[in-house]
Amino acid sequence: MQIIETVLALALTLGILVTLHEYGHFWVARRCGVKVLRFSVGFGKPMFSWYDRHGTEFAVAAIPLGGYVKMLDEREGPVPEELRDQAFTSKPPGQRIAIAAAGPVANFIFAIFAYWLLSVVGVTHVAPIVGQIADESVAERVGLQEGMEIHAVDGHRVSSWRDVNMRILERTGEHGLISMEVSEDGARGTISGELSGWGLSDDTPNPLAEFGITPWRPSVPPVLGQISDGGRAQAAGLQPGDRVVAVNGESINSWFELVEFIRNAPEQTLQVTIERNGAEQAVSVTPEARAEESGESIGFVGAGVEAISWPEEVLRDVSYGPFAAVPVALSETWADTRLTLVAIQKMFTGLLSPTNLSGPITIARVAEASVSSGFEDFVRFLAYLSVSLGILNLLPVPVLDGGHIVYYTIEALRGKPLSEQAQAFGLRIGMAMILTLMVFALYNDLMRL
């Protein structure tokens, strides 16, 4: 069932972004007088299609990993004389550049709109208040302490842990100082520390944890919430509202202590003392063994924690009016753009490991998690992925939009196009680069399973 949900989340995510990207090409092509033969979301044989009054076929294909806009083109076959002025190849270089750039531009416009919408609707963030600090970590060198709230990183304002993540990610692999504006007990100041080339792990990187920060969270009592049907907890007679007092005679004070006990005891019988309606009673529970992605076997009983609420003082409500939200949306989009460009630059220079590159499997898993998390997380994920898609398509690599833009720019400057041999050679190089990148990203995905 989870696999189906993940595949559907991937199809939804890529379907939205690919449709927007290709619609950019389509919209500008139409305005430049180019005849569009097919607008396809997905590759392969169309599952269903229809035609509009201009004769354009709109199709949805079976492989949801991309899409394309097929235009009338003299390079692909003879074009009737009466339609020659509608061929893509008959248009001046400036119009062809505009058509090629329109897809990535549509991705950036969508990201701006998505962040504008979130800013107007309003979101509630958990303030970036520090919990535990790992020994000998960057966070310790900076001087972060439990209870501090982070307000800025390197002079950039932050209001959530996502913001903090984005800012410290920009500094991965670097040396030099990182500064943070923090407050504690009403006092506000700036602290700084040496990065010393800190980096991300090759497998499932967690920037905050690897920086040495565990975000603060309220204490979670070991009180059971939802009980899964057919699970070991239900079989043992556990009920929602039960408070776990002890396991195997050891006192349990938080939900995380209980989880740790259960995870470390697959197929081992645990003697659990619970409190129900003011009275204690003992039950035996044998956690089911489940394999993690790493191959490790962990215990699972099919019980969730009772919902807790965050204290009002650590929540930050952020919303803007329609006009005030515009610069906020532009700033958020630029932050995503900068992070993507910095990541690409650091991969080329060796400051960031290429093993952090992700492919469709990782995208699918993140998409499924963001869909499950709610509207805000999913929209933010779409916006960030849209920016990344726009930037990657603008890279000057033949086959990508950026490569076509380079060709058309050279044609505009020299007054004639590059030779067919030169373009074909560039196409082969571009295809080899893209295929290598795709295989490497897929390999990374498989290594993370």
CSV table of C-alpha atoms in Angstrom, one decimal:
chain,number,residue,atom,x,y,z
A,1,MET,CA,0.0,0.0,0.0
A,2,GLN,CA,2.8,2.4,0.9
A,3,ILE,CA,4.5,1.7,-2.5
A,4,ILE,CA,1.3,2.7,-4.3
A,5,GLU,CA,1.0,5.9,-2.2
A,6,THR,CA,4.7,6.7,-3.0
A,7,VAL,CA,4.2,6.1,-6.8
A,8,LEU,CA,1.0,8.3,-6.8
A,9,ALA,CA,2.8,11.0,-4.9
A,10,LEU,CA,5.6,11.0,-7.4
A,11,ALA,CA,3.1,11.0,-10.3
A,12,LEU,CA,1.3,14.0,-8.8
A,13,THR,CA,4.4,15.9,-8.0
A,14,LEU,CA,6.1,15.5,-11.4
A,15,GLY,CA,2.7,15.8,-13.2
A,16,ILE,CA,2.2,19.3,-11.7
A,17,LEU,CA,5.8,20.5,-12.4
A,18,VAL,CA,6.1,19.0,-15.8
A,19,THR,CA,2.8,20.4,-16.9
A,20,LEU,CA,3.8,23.8,-15.8
A,21,HIS,CA,7.2,23.6,-17.4
A,22,GLU,CA,5.9,22.4,-20.8
A,23,TYR,CA,3.0,24.8,-20.7
A,24,GLY,CA,5.6,27.6,-20.6
A,25,HIS,CA,7.1,26.3,-23.8
A,26,PHE,CA,3.6,25.8,-25.3
A,27,TRP,CA,2.3,29.3,-24.4
A,28,VAL,CA,5.2,31.2,-25.8
A,29,ALA,CA,5.4,29.0,-28.9
A,30,ARG,CA,1.7,29.7,-29.7
A,31,ARG,CA,2.3,33.5,-29.3
A,32,CYS,CA,5.3,33.3,-31.6
A,33,GLY,CA,3.1,31.7,-34.3
A,34,VAL,CA,4.6,28.2,-34.0
A,35,LYS,CA,2.3,25.3,-34.7
A,36,VAL,CA,2.3,22.9,-31.8
A,37,LEU,CA,1.7,19.3,-32.8
A,38,ARG,CA,1.6,17.6,-29.4
A,39,PHE,CA,1.7,18.6,-25.7
A,40,SER,CA,2.5,15.4,-23.7
A,41,VAL,CA,2.8,14.9,-20.0
A,42,GLY,CA,4.8,11.8,-19.5
A,43,PHE,CA,6.8,9.7,-22.0
A,44,GLY,CA,5.8,6.6,-24.0
A,45,LYS,CA,2.5,5.7,-25.6
A,46,PRO,CA,-0.3,8.0,-24.6
A,47,MET,CA,-2.9,6.5,-22.3
A,48,PHE,CA,-5.5,9.0,-23.5
A,49,SER,CA,-5.4,12.1,-25.6
A,50,TRP,CA,-7.6,14.8,-27.2
A,51,TYR,CA,-7.3,17.6,-29.8
A,52,ASP,CA,-8.0,21.3,-29.6
A,53,ARG,CA,-9.4,23.5,-32.4
A,54,HIS,CA,-5.8,24.3,-33.6
A,55,GLY,CA,-5.1,20.6,-34.2
A,56,THR,CA,-2.8,20.2,-31.2
A,57,GLU,CA,-2.9,16.8,-29.5
A,58,PHE,CA,-2.9,16.9,-25.7
A,59,ALA,CA,-1.7,13.5,-24.2
A,60,VAL,CA,-1.0,11.9,-20.9
A,61,ALA,CA,1.5,9.1,-21.3
A,62,ALA,CA,2.4,6.2,-19.0
A,63,ILE,CA,5.9,7.1,-17.8
A,64,PRO,CA,5.5,10.1,-15.5
A,65,LEU,CA,9.2,11.2,-15.5
A,66,GLY,CA,8.9,14.2,-17.9
A,67,GLY,CA,7.1,15.5,-20.8
A,68,TYR,CA,7.5,17.4,-24.0
A,69,VAL,CA,6.0,19.9,-26.5
A,70,LYS,CA,6.4,18.7,-30.1
A,71,MET,CA,6.4,21.6,-32.6
A,72,LEU,CA,6.3,21.7,-36.4
A,73,ASP,CA,10.0,21.5,-37.3
A,74,GLU,CA,11.8,21.2,-40.6
A,75,ARG,CA,14.6,19.2,-39.1
A,76,GLU,CA,12.1,16.3,-38.4
A,77,GLY,CA,10.7,16.0,-41.9
A,78,PRO,CA,9.2,17.9,-44.9
A,79,VAL,CA,6.9,20.8,-44.0
A,80,PRO,CA,4.2,21.9,-46.4
A,81,GLU,CA,4.9,25.2,-48.0
A,82,GLU,CA,1.7,26.8,-46.6
A,83,LEU,CA,2.8,25.8,-43.1
A,84,ARG,CA,6.4,26.8,-43.3
A,85,ASP,CA,6.0,30.1,-41.6
A,86,GLN,CA,4.5,28.2,-38.6
A,87,ALA,CA,7.6,25.9,-38.2
A,88,PHE,CA,9.8,26.4,-35.2
A,89,THR,CA,12.9,26.5,-37.4
A,90,SER,CA,11.5,29.4,-39.5
A,91,LYS,CA,11.4,31.7,-36.5
A,92,PRO,CA,14.3,34.1,-35.7
A,93,PRO,CA,16.8,33.2,-33.0
A,94,GLY,CA,15.2,35.6,-30.5
A,95,GLN,CA,11.9,33.9,-30.6
A,96,ARG,CA,13.4,30.4,-30.4
A,97,ILE,CA,15.4,31.6,-27.3
A,98,ALA,CA,12.2,32.9,-25.8
A,99,ILE,CA,10.4,29.5,-26.4
A,100,ALA,CA,13.3,27.5,-24.9
A,101,ALA,CA,13.5,29.8,-21.9
A,102,ALA,CA,9.8,29.8,-21.3
A,103,GLY,CA,9.7,26.4,-19.6
A,104,PRO,CA,12.3,27.2,-16.8
A,105,VAL,CA,10.7,30.7,-16.4
A,106,ALA,CA,7.3,29.0,-15.8
A,107,ASN,CA,9.0,27.0,-13.0
A,108,PHE,CA,10.2,30.1,-11.3
A,109,ILE,CA,6.9,31.9,-11.7
A,110,PHE,CA,5.2,28.9,-10.1
A,111,ALA,CA,7.6,29.0,-7.1
A,112,ILE,CA,7.0,32.7,-6.6
A,113,PHE,CA,3.2,32.1,-6.7
A,114,ALA,CA,3.4,29.2,-4.3
A,115,TYR,CA,5.4,31.2,-1.7
A,116,TRP,CA,3.1,34.2,-2.3
A,117,LEU,CA,0.1,31.9,-1.6
A,118,LEU,CA,1.6,30.6,1.6
A,119,SER,CA,2.5,34.1,2.8
A,120,VAL,CA,-1.1,35.4,2.2
A,121,VAL,CA,-2.9,32.3,3.7
A,122,GLY,CA,-0.5,32.4,6.6
A,123,VAL,CA,1.5,29.6,8.2
A,124,THR,CA,2.5,28.7,11.8
A,125,HIS,CA,6.1,27.9,12.5
A,126,VAL,CA,7.7,26.3,15.5
A,127,ALA,CA,10.4,28.8,16.5
A,128,PRO,CA,14.0,27.5,16.0
A,129,ILE,CA,14.7,26.9,19.7
A,130,VAL,CA,17.8,24.8,20.4
A,131,GLY,CA,17.4,21.5,22.3
A,132,GLN,CA,20.5,19.4,22.8
A,133,ILE,CA,23.9,20.2,21.4
A,134,ALA,CA,26.2,17.4,20.3
A,135,ASP,CA,29.7,17.3,21.8
A,136,GLU,CA,32.6,18.5,19.6
A,137,SER,CA,30.1,19.6,16.9
A,138,VAL,CA,30.1,22.8,14.9
A,139,ALA,CA,27.1,23.9,17.0
A,140,GLU,CA,29.2,23.6,20.1
A,141,ARG,CA,32.1,25.6,18.5
A,142,VAL,CA,29.6,28.3,17.6
A,143,GLY,CA,28.5,28.5,21.2
A,144,LEU,CA,24.9,27.4,20.8
A,145,GLN,CA,23.3,26.2,24.1
A,146,GLU,CA,20.0,24.5,25.0
A,147,GLY,CA,17.1,27.0,25.1
A,148,MET,CA,18.6,29.6,22.7
A,149,GLU,CA,16.4,30.8,19.9
A,150,ILE,CA,18.1,31.4,16.6
A,151,HIS,CA,17.0,34.6,14.8
A,152,ALA,CA,19.6,35.0,12.0
A,153,VAL,CA,22.3,33.0,10.3
A,154,ASP,CA,25.1,35.0,8.7
A,155,GLY,CA,22.9,38.0,8.8
A,156,HIS,CA,19.9,36.4,7.1
A,157,ARG,CA,16.7,36.4,9.2
A,158,VAL,CA,15.3,32.9,10.1
A,159,SER,CA,12.0,32.2,11.7
A,160,SER,CA,11.8,28.4,11.4
A,161,TRP,CA,14.0,25.3,11.4
A,162,ARG,CA,13.5,25.1,7.6
A,163,ASP,CA,15.1,28.5,7.3
A,164,VAL,CA,18.0,27.5,9.6
A,165,ASN,CA,18.5,24.3,7.5
A,166,MET,CA,18.6,26.3,4.3
A,167,ARG,CA,21.2,28.7,5.7
A,168,ILE,CA,23.6,26.1,7.1
A,169,LEU,CA,23.3,24.0,4.0
A,170,GLU,CA,24.8,26.9,2.0
A,171,ARG,CA,27.9,26.6,4.2
A,172,THR,CA,28.5,22.9,3.9
A,173,GLY,CA,32.0,21.9,3.1
A,174,GLU,CA,33.3,25.4,3.9
A,175,HIS,CA,35.9,26.8,6.3
A,176,GLY,CA,35.8,30.1,8.1
A,177,LEU,CA,33.3,31.5,10.6
A,178,ILE,CA,29.6,31.1,10.7
A,179,SER,CA,27.7,33.7,12.8
A,180,MET,CA,24.2,33.4,14.4
A,181,GLU,CA,22.0,36.0,16.1
A,182,VAL,CA,20.4,34.3,19.1
A,183,SER,CA,18.4,35.2,22.2
A,184,GLU,CA,18.1,33.6,25.6
A,185,ASP,CA,16.1,34.7,28.6
A,186,GLY,CA,15.3,38.0,26.9
A,187,ALA,CA,19.0,38.8,26.1
A,188,ARG,CA,19.9,39.0,22.5
A,189,GLY,CA,23.4,38.8,20.9
A,190,THR,CA,25.6,37.3,18.2
A,191,ILE,CA,27.8,34.2,18.5
A,192,SER,CA,30.2,32.7,15.9
A,193,GLY,CA,32.4,29.7,15.4
A,194,GLU,CA,34.7,27.9,13.0
A,195,LEU,CA,33.1,25.6,10.4
A,196,SER,CA,36.3,23.6,9.8
A,197,GLY,CA,35.0,22.1,6.5
A,198,TRP,CA,31.9,20.5,8.1
A,199,GLY,CA,29.9,18.4,5.6
A,200,LEU,CA,27.0,16.1,5.0
A,201,SER,CA,27.0,12.4,5.2
A,202,ASP,CA,26.7,10.5,2.0
A,203,ASP,CA,23.6,8.6,3.1
A,204,THR,CA,20.4,10.3,4.1
A,205,PRO,CA,22.0,13.6,5.2
A,206,ASN,CA,20.4,15.5,8.1
A,207,PRO,CA,21.9,19.0,8.1
A,208,LEU,CA,20.7,20.0,11.6
A,209,ALA,CA,21.9,16.7,13.2
A,210,GLU,CA,25.2,16.8,11.5
A,211,PHE,CA,25.7,20.4,12.5
A,212,GLY,CA,25.1,19.2,16.0
A,213,ILE,CA,21.6,20.6,16.8
A,214,THR,CA,18.6,18.7,18.1
A,215,PRO,CA,15.6,21.1,18.0
A,216,TRP,CA,13.8,21.7,21.2
A,217,ARG,CA,10.5,19.9,21.6
A,218,PRO,CA,8.0,19.6,24.5
A,219,SER,CA,8.2,16.6,26.7
A,220,VAL,CA,6.1,13.7,25.3
A,221,PRO,CA,4.6,11.5,28.1
A,222,PRO,CA,4.4,7.8,27.3
A,223,VAL,CA,0.6,7.8,26.8
A,224,LEU,CA,-0.8,5.7,24.0
A,225,GLY,CA,-2.9,7.3,21.3
A,226,GLN,CA,-4.0,5.3,18.3
A,227,ILE,CA,-3.8,1.5,18.4
A,228,SER,CA,-3.5,-0.2,15.0
A,229,ASP,CA,-5.9,-3.0,14.2
A,230,GLY,CA,-4.3,-6.4,14.2
A,231,GLY,CA,-1.1,-5.1,15.8
A,232,ARG,CA,0.8,-6.5,18.7
A,233,ALA,CA,-0.3,-3.7,21.0
A,234,GLN,CA,-4.0,-4.5,20.3
A,235,ALA,CA,-3.3,-8.2,20.8
A,236,ALA,CA,-1.8,-7.5,24.2
A,237,GLY,CA,-5.0,-5.6,25.2
A,238,LEU,CA,-3.5,-2.1,25.2
A,239,GLN,CA,-5.9,0.8,24.8
A,240,PRO,CA,-5.8,4.5,23.8
A,241,GLY,CA,-5.1,6.5,27.0
A,242,ASP,CA,-3.0,3.9,28.7
A,243,ARG,CA,0.1,5.4,30.3
A,244,VAL,CA,3.2,3.2,30.3
A,245,VAL,CA,4.8,3.4,33.7
A,246,ALA,CA,7.6,0.8,33.4
A,247,VAL,CA,9.0,-1.9,31.0
A,248,ASN,CA,10.8,-4.9,32.5
A,249,GLY,CA,10.8,-3.1,35.8
A,250,GLU,CA,12.6,0.0,34.4
A,251,SER,CA,10.8,3.3,34.9
A,252,ILE,CA,9.6,5.0,31.7
A,253,ASN,CA,9.3,8.8,31.8
A,254,SER,CA,8.9,9.8,28.1
A,255,TRP,CA,7.5,8.4,24.9
A,256,PHE,CA,11.0,8.3,23.3
A,257,GLU,CA,12.3,6.0,26.1
A,258,LEU,CA,9.3,3.7,25.4
A,259,VAL,CA,10.1,3.7,21.6
A,260,GLU,CA,13.7,2.9,22.3
A,261,PHE,CA,12.7,-0.1,24.4
A,262,ILE,CA,10.4,-1.4,21.7
A,263,ARG,CA,12.8,-0.8,18.8
A,264,ASN,CA,15.5,-2.8,20.6
A,265,ALA,CA,13.3,-5.8,21.4
A,266,PRO,CA,12.0,-7.4,18.1
A,267,GLU,CA,10.2,-10.7,18.9
A,268,GLN,CA,11.2,-10.4,22.6
A,269,THR,CA,8.5,-10.4,25.2
A,270,LEU,CA,8.3,-7.3,27.3
A,271,GLN,CA,6.6,-7.0,30.7
A,272,VAL,CA,4.9,-3.6,30.5
A,273,THR,CA,3.3,-1.8,33.5
A,274,ILE,CA,0.5,0.6,32.5
A,275,GLU,CA,-1.7,3.0,34.4
A,276,ARG,CA,-5.4,2.9,33.3
A,277,ASN,CA,-8.2,4.7,35.1
A,278,GLY,CA,-5.9,5.4,38.1
A,279,ALA,CA,-4.9,1.8,38.6
A,280,GLU,CA,-1.7,0.0,37.5
A,281,GLN,CA,-1.7,-3.4,35.8
A,282,ALA,CA,0.8,-5.5,34.0
A,283,VAL,CA,0.6,-6.8,30.4
A,284,SER,CA,3.0,-8.8,28.1
A,285,VAL,CA,3.8,-7.4,24.7
A,286,THR,CA,6.0,-9.0,22.0
A,287,PRO,CA,7.1,-6.4,19.4
A,288,GLU,CA,6.9,-7.6,15.8
A,289,ALA,CA,10.2,-7.6,13.9
A,290,ARG,CA,10.4,-5.2,11.0
A,291,ALA,CA,13.3,-4.6,8.7
A,292,GLU,CA,14.5,-1.0,8.3
A,293,GLU,CA,16.0,0.5,5.1
A,294,SER,CA,19.5,-0.2,6.5
A,295,GLY,CA,18.6,-3.9,6.9
A,296,GLU,CA,18.5,-3.6,10.8
A,297,SER,CA,15.6,-5.4,12.5
A,298,ILE,CA,13.6,-3.3,14.9
A,299,GLY,CA,10.6,-3.9,17.1
A,300,PHE,CA,7.1,-2.6,16.2
A,301,VAL,CA,3.8,-2.9,18.2
A,302,GLY,CA,1.4,-0.8,16.2
A,303,ALA,CA,0.7,2.0,18.8
A,304,GLY,CA,1.0,5.8,18.4
A,305,VAL,CA,1.5,8.5,20.9
A,306,GLU,CA,-1.3,10.6,22.2
A,307,ALA,CA,-1.3,14.0,20.5
A,308,ILE,CA,0.4,16.8,22.3
A,309,SER,CA,0.2,20.5,21.7
A,310,TRP,CA,3.1,22.9,21.4
A,311,PRO,CA,3.2,25.8,23.9
A,312,GLU,CA,1.9,29.0,22.4
A,313,GLU,CA,5.1,30.9,23.3
A,314,VAL,CA,7.2,28.8,20.8
A,315,LEU,CA,4.8,29.2,17.9
A,316,ARG,CA,5.2,32.0,15.3
A,317,ASP,CA,2.2,32.9,13.1
A,318,VAL,CA,3.5,34.5,9.9
A,319,SER,CA,1.1,36.1,7.3
A,320,TYR,CA,1.2,39.0,5.0
A,321,GLY,CA,-1.2,41.1,2.9
A,322,PRO,CA,-1.4,40.4,-0.9
A,323,PHE,CA,1.1,43.2,-1.7
A,324,ALA,CA,3.5,42.7,1.2
A,325,ALA,CA,3.7,39.0,0.3
A,326,VAL,CA,5.3,39.7,-3.1
A,327,PRO,CA,8.8,40.6,-1.9
A,328,VAL,CA,8.6,37.7,0.6
A,329,ALA,CA,7.8,35.3,-2.2
A,330,LEU,CA,10.6,36.7,-4.3
A,331,SER,CA,13.0,36.4,-1.4
A,332,GLU,CA,12.0,32.7,-0.7
A,333,THR,CA,12.4,31.9,-4.4
A,334,TRP,CA,15.8,33.5,-4.5
A,335,ALA,CA,16.9,31.6,-1.4
A,336,ASP,CA,15.9,28.3,-3.1
A,337,THR,CA,17.7,29.4,-6.3
A,338,ARG,CA,20.8,30.3,-4.4
A,339,LEU,CA,20.9,27.0,-2.5
A,340,THR,CA,20.6,25.0,-5.7
A,341,LEU,CA,23.3,27.0,-7.4
A,342,VAL,CA,25.6,26.7,-4.4
A,343,ALA,CA,25.0,22.9,-4.3
A,344,ILE,CA,25.8,22.5,-8.0
A,345,GLN,CA,29.0,24.6,-7.6
A,346,LYS,CA,30.1,22.6,-4.5
A,347,MET,CA,29.6,19.3,-6.3
A,348,PHE,CA,31.8,20.5,-9.1
A,349,THR,CA,34.5,21.7,-6.7
A,350,GLY,CA,34.3,18.7,-4.4
A,351,LEU,CA,33.0,20.5,-1.3
A,352,LEU,CA,29.8,18.5,-1.6
A,353,SER,CA,29.8,14.8,-2.3
A,354,PRO,CA,28.0,13.7,-5.5
A,355,THR,CA,26.5,10.9,-3.4
A,356,ASN,CA,24.0,13.5,-2.1
A,357,LEU,CA,22.5,13.7,-5.6
A,358,SER,CA,19.0,12.2,-5.7
A,359,GLY,CA,16.9,10.6,-8.3
A,360,PRO,CA,13.3,9.6,-8.8
A,361,ILE,CA,13.1,7.2,-5.9
A,362,THR,CA,14.2,9.8,-3.4
A,363,ILE,CA,12.0,12.4,-4.9
A,364,ALA,CA,9.1,9.9,-4.7
A,365,ARG,CA,9.7,9.2,-1.0
A,366,VAL,CA,10.0,12.9,-0.2
A,367,ALA,CA,6.9,13.7,-2.2
A,368,GLU,CA,4.9,11.0,-0.3
A,369,ALA,CA,6.2,12.4,3.0
A,370,SER,CA,5.3,16.0,2.1
A,371,VAL,CA,1.8,15.0,0.8
A,372,SER,CA,1.2,13.2,4.1
A,373,SER,CA,2.5,16.1,6.1
A,374,GLY,CA,-0.1,18.6,4.8
A,375,PHE,CA,-0.7,21.4,2.4
A,376,GLU,CA,2.1,23.7,3.5
A,377,ASP,CA,4.9,21.1,3.4
A,378,PHE,CA,3.7,19.9,0.0
A,379,VAL,CA,3.5,23.3,-1.5
A,380,ARG,CA,7.0,24.2,-0.2
A,381,PHE,CA,8.4,21.0,-1.6
A,382,LEU,CA,6.8,21.7,-5.0
A,383,ALA,CA,8.2,25.2,-5.0
A,384,TYR,CA,11.7,24.1,-4.2
A,385,LEU,CA,11.6,21.2,-6.7
A,386,SER,CA,10.2,23.6,-9.3
A,387,VAL,CA,13.1,26.0,-8.8
A,388,SER,CA,15.6,23.1,-9.0
A,389,LEU,CA,14.0,21.9,-12.2
A,390,GLY,CA,14.1,25.4,-13.7
A,391,ILE,CA,17.8,25.8,-12.9
A,392,LEU,CA,18.8,22.4,-14.1
A,393,ASN,CA,17.1,23.0,-17.4
A,394,LEU,CA,19.0,26.3,-17.9
A,395,LEU,CA,22.4,24.6,-17.6
A,396,PRO,CA,24.3,25.0,-20.9
A,397,VAL,CA,24.1,21.4,-21.8
A,398,PRO,CA,22.9,20.3,-25.2
A,399,VAL,CA,19.5,18.5,-24.9
A,400,LEU,CA,18.5,20.8,-22.1
A,401,ASP,CA,16.8,24.1,-22.7
A,402,GLY,CA,20.0,25.9,-21.7
A,403,GLY,CA,21.9,24.1,-24.4
A,404,HIS,CA,19.3,25.1,-27.0
A,405,ILE,CA,19.6,28.7,-25.8
A,406,VAL,CA,23.4,28.6,-26.3
A,407,TYR,CA,23.0,27.3,-29.8
A,408,TYR,CA,20.4,30.0,-30.7
A,409,THR,CA,22.5,32.7,-29.1
A,410,ILE,CA,25.6,31.7,-31.2
A,411,GLU,CA,23.4,31.7,-34.3
A,412,ALA,CA,22.2,35.2,-33.5
A,413,LEU,CA,25.7,36.5,-33.0
A,414,ARG,CA,27.3,34.9,-36.1
A,415,GLY,CA,24.3,35.3,-38.4
A,416,LYS,CA,24.0,31.6,-39.2
A,417,PRO,CA,23.5,28.4,-37.2
A,418,LEU,CA,26.2,26.0,-36.2
A,419,SER,CA,26.8,23.2,-38.6
A,420,GLU,CA,24.6,20.1,-38.3
A,421,GLN,CA,27.8,18.1,-37.5
A,422,ALA,CA,28.6,20.4,-34.6
A,423,GLN,CA,25.1,20.3,-33.2
A,424,ALA,CA,24.9,16.6,-33.5
A,425,PHE,CA,28.2,16.2,-31.7
A,426,GLY,CA,27.0,18.5,-28.9
A,427,LEU,CA,23.8,16.5,-28.7
A,428,ARG,CA,25.7,13.2,-28.2
A,429,ILE,CA,27.8,14.8,-25.5
A,430,GLY,CA,24.7,16.2,-23.8
A,431,MET,CA,22.9,12.9,-24.0
A,432,ALA,CA,25.9,11.1,-22.5
A,433,MET,CA,26.1,13.6,-19.6
A,434,ILE,CA,22.4,13.5,-18.8
A,435,LEU,CA,22.3,9.7,-19.0
A,436,THR,CA,25.3,9.4,-16.7
A,437,LEU,CA,23.8,11.8,-14.3
A,438,MET,CA,20.5,9.9,-14.3
A,439,VAL,CA,22.2,6.5,-13.7
A,440,PHE,CA,24.4,8.0,-10.9
A,441,ALA,CA,21.3,9.5,-9.2
A,442,LEU,CA,19.4,6.3,-9.5
A,443,TYR,CA,22.4,4.4,-8.1
A,444,ASN,CA,22.4,6.8,-5.1
A,445,ASP,CA,18.7,6.1,-4.6
A,446,LEU,CA,19.2,2.4,-4.6
A,447,MET,CA,22.1,2.6,-2.1
A,448,ARG,CA,19.7,4.5,0.3
A,449,LEU,CA,17.1,1.7,0.2
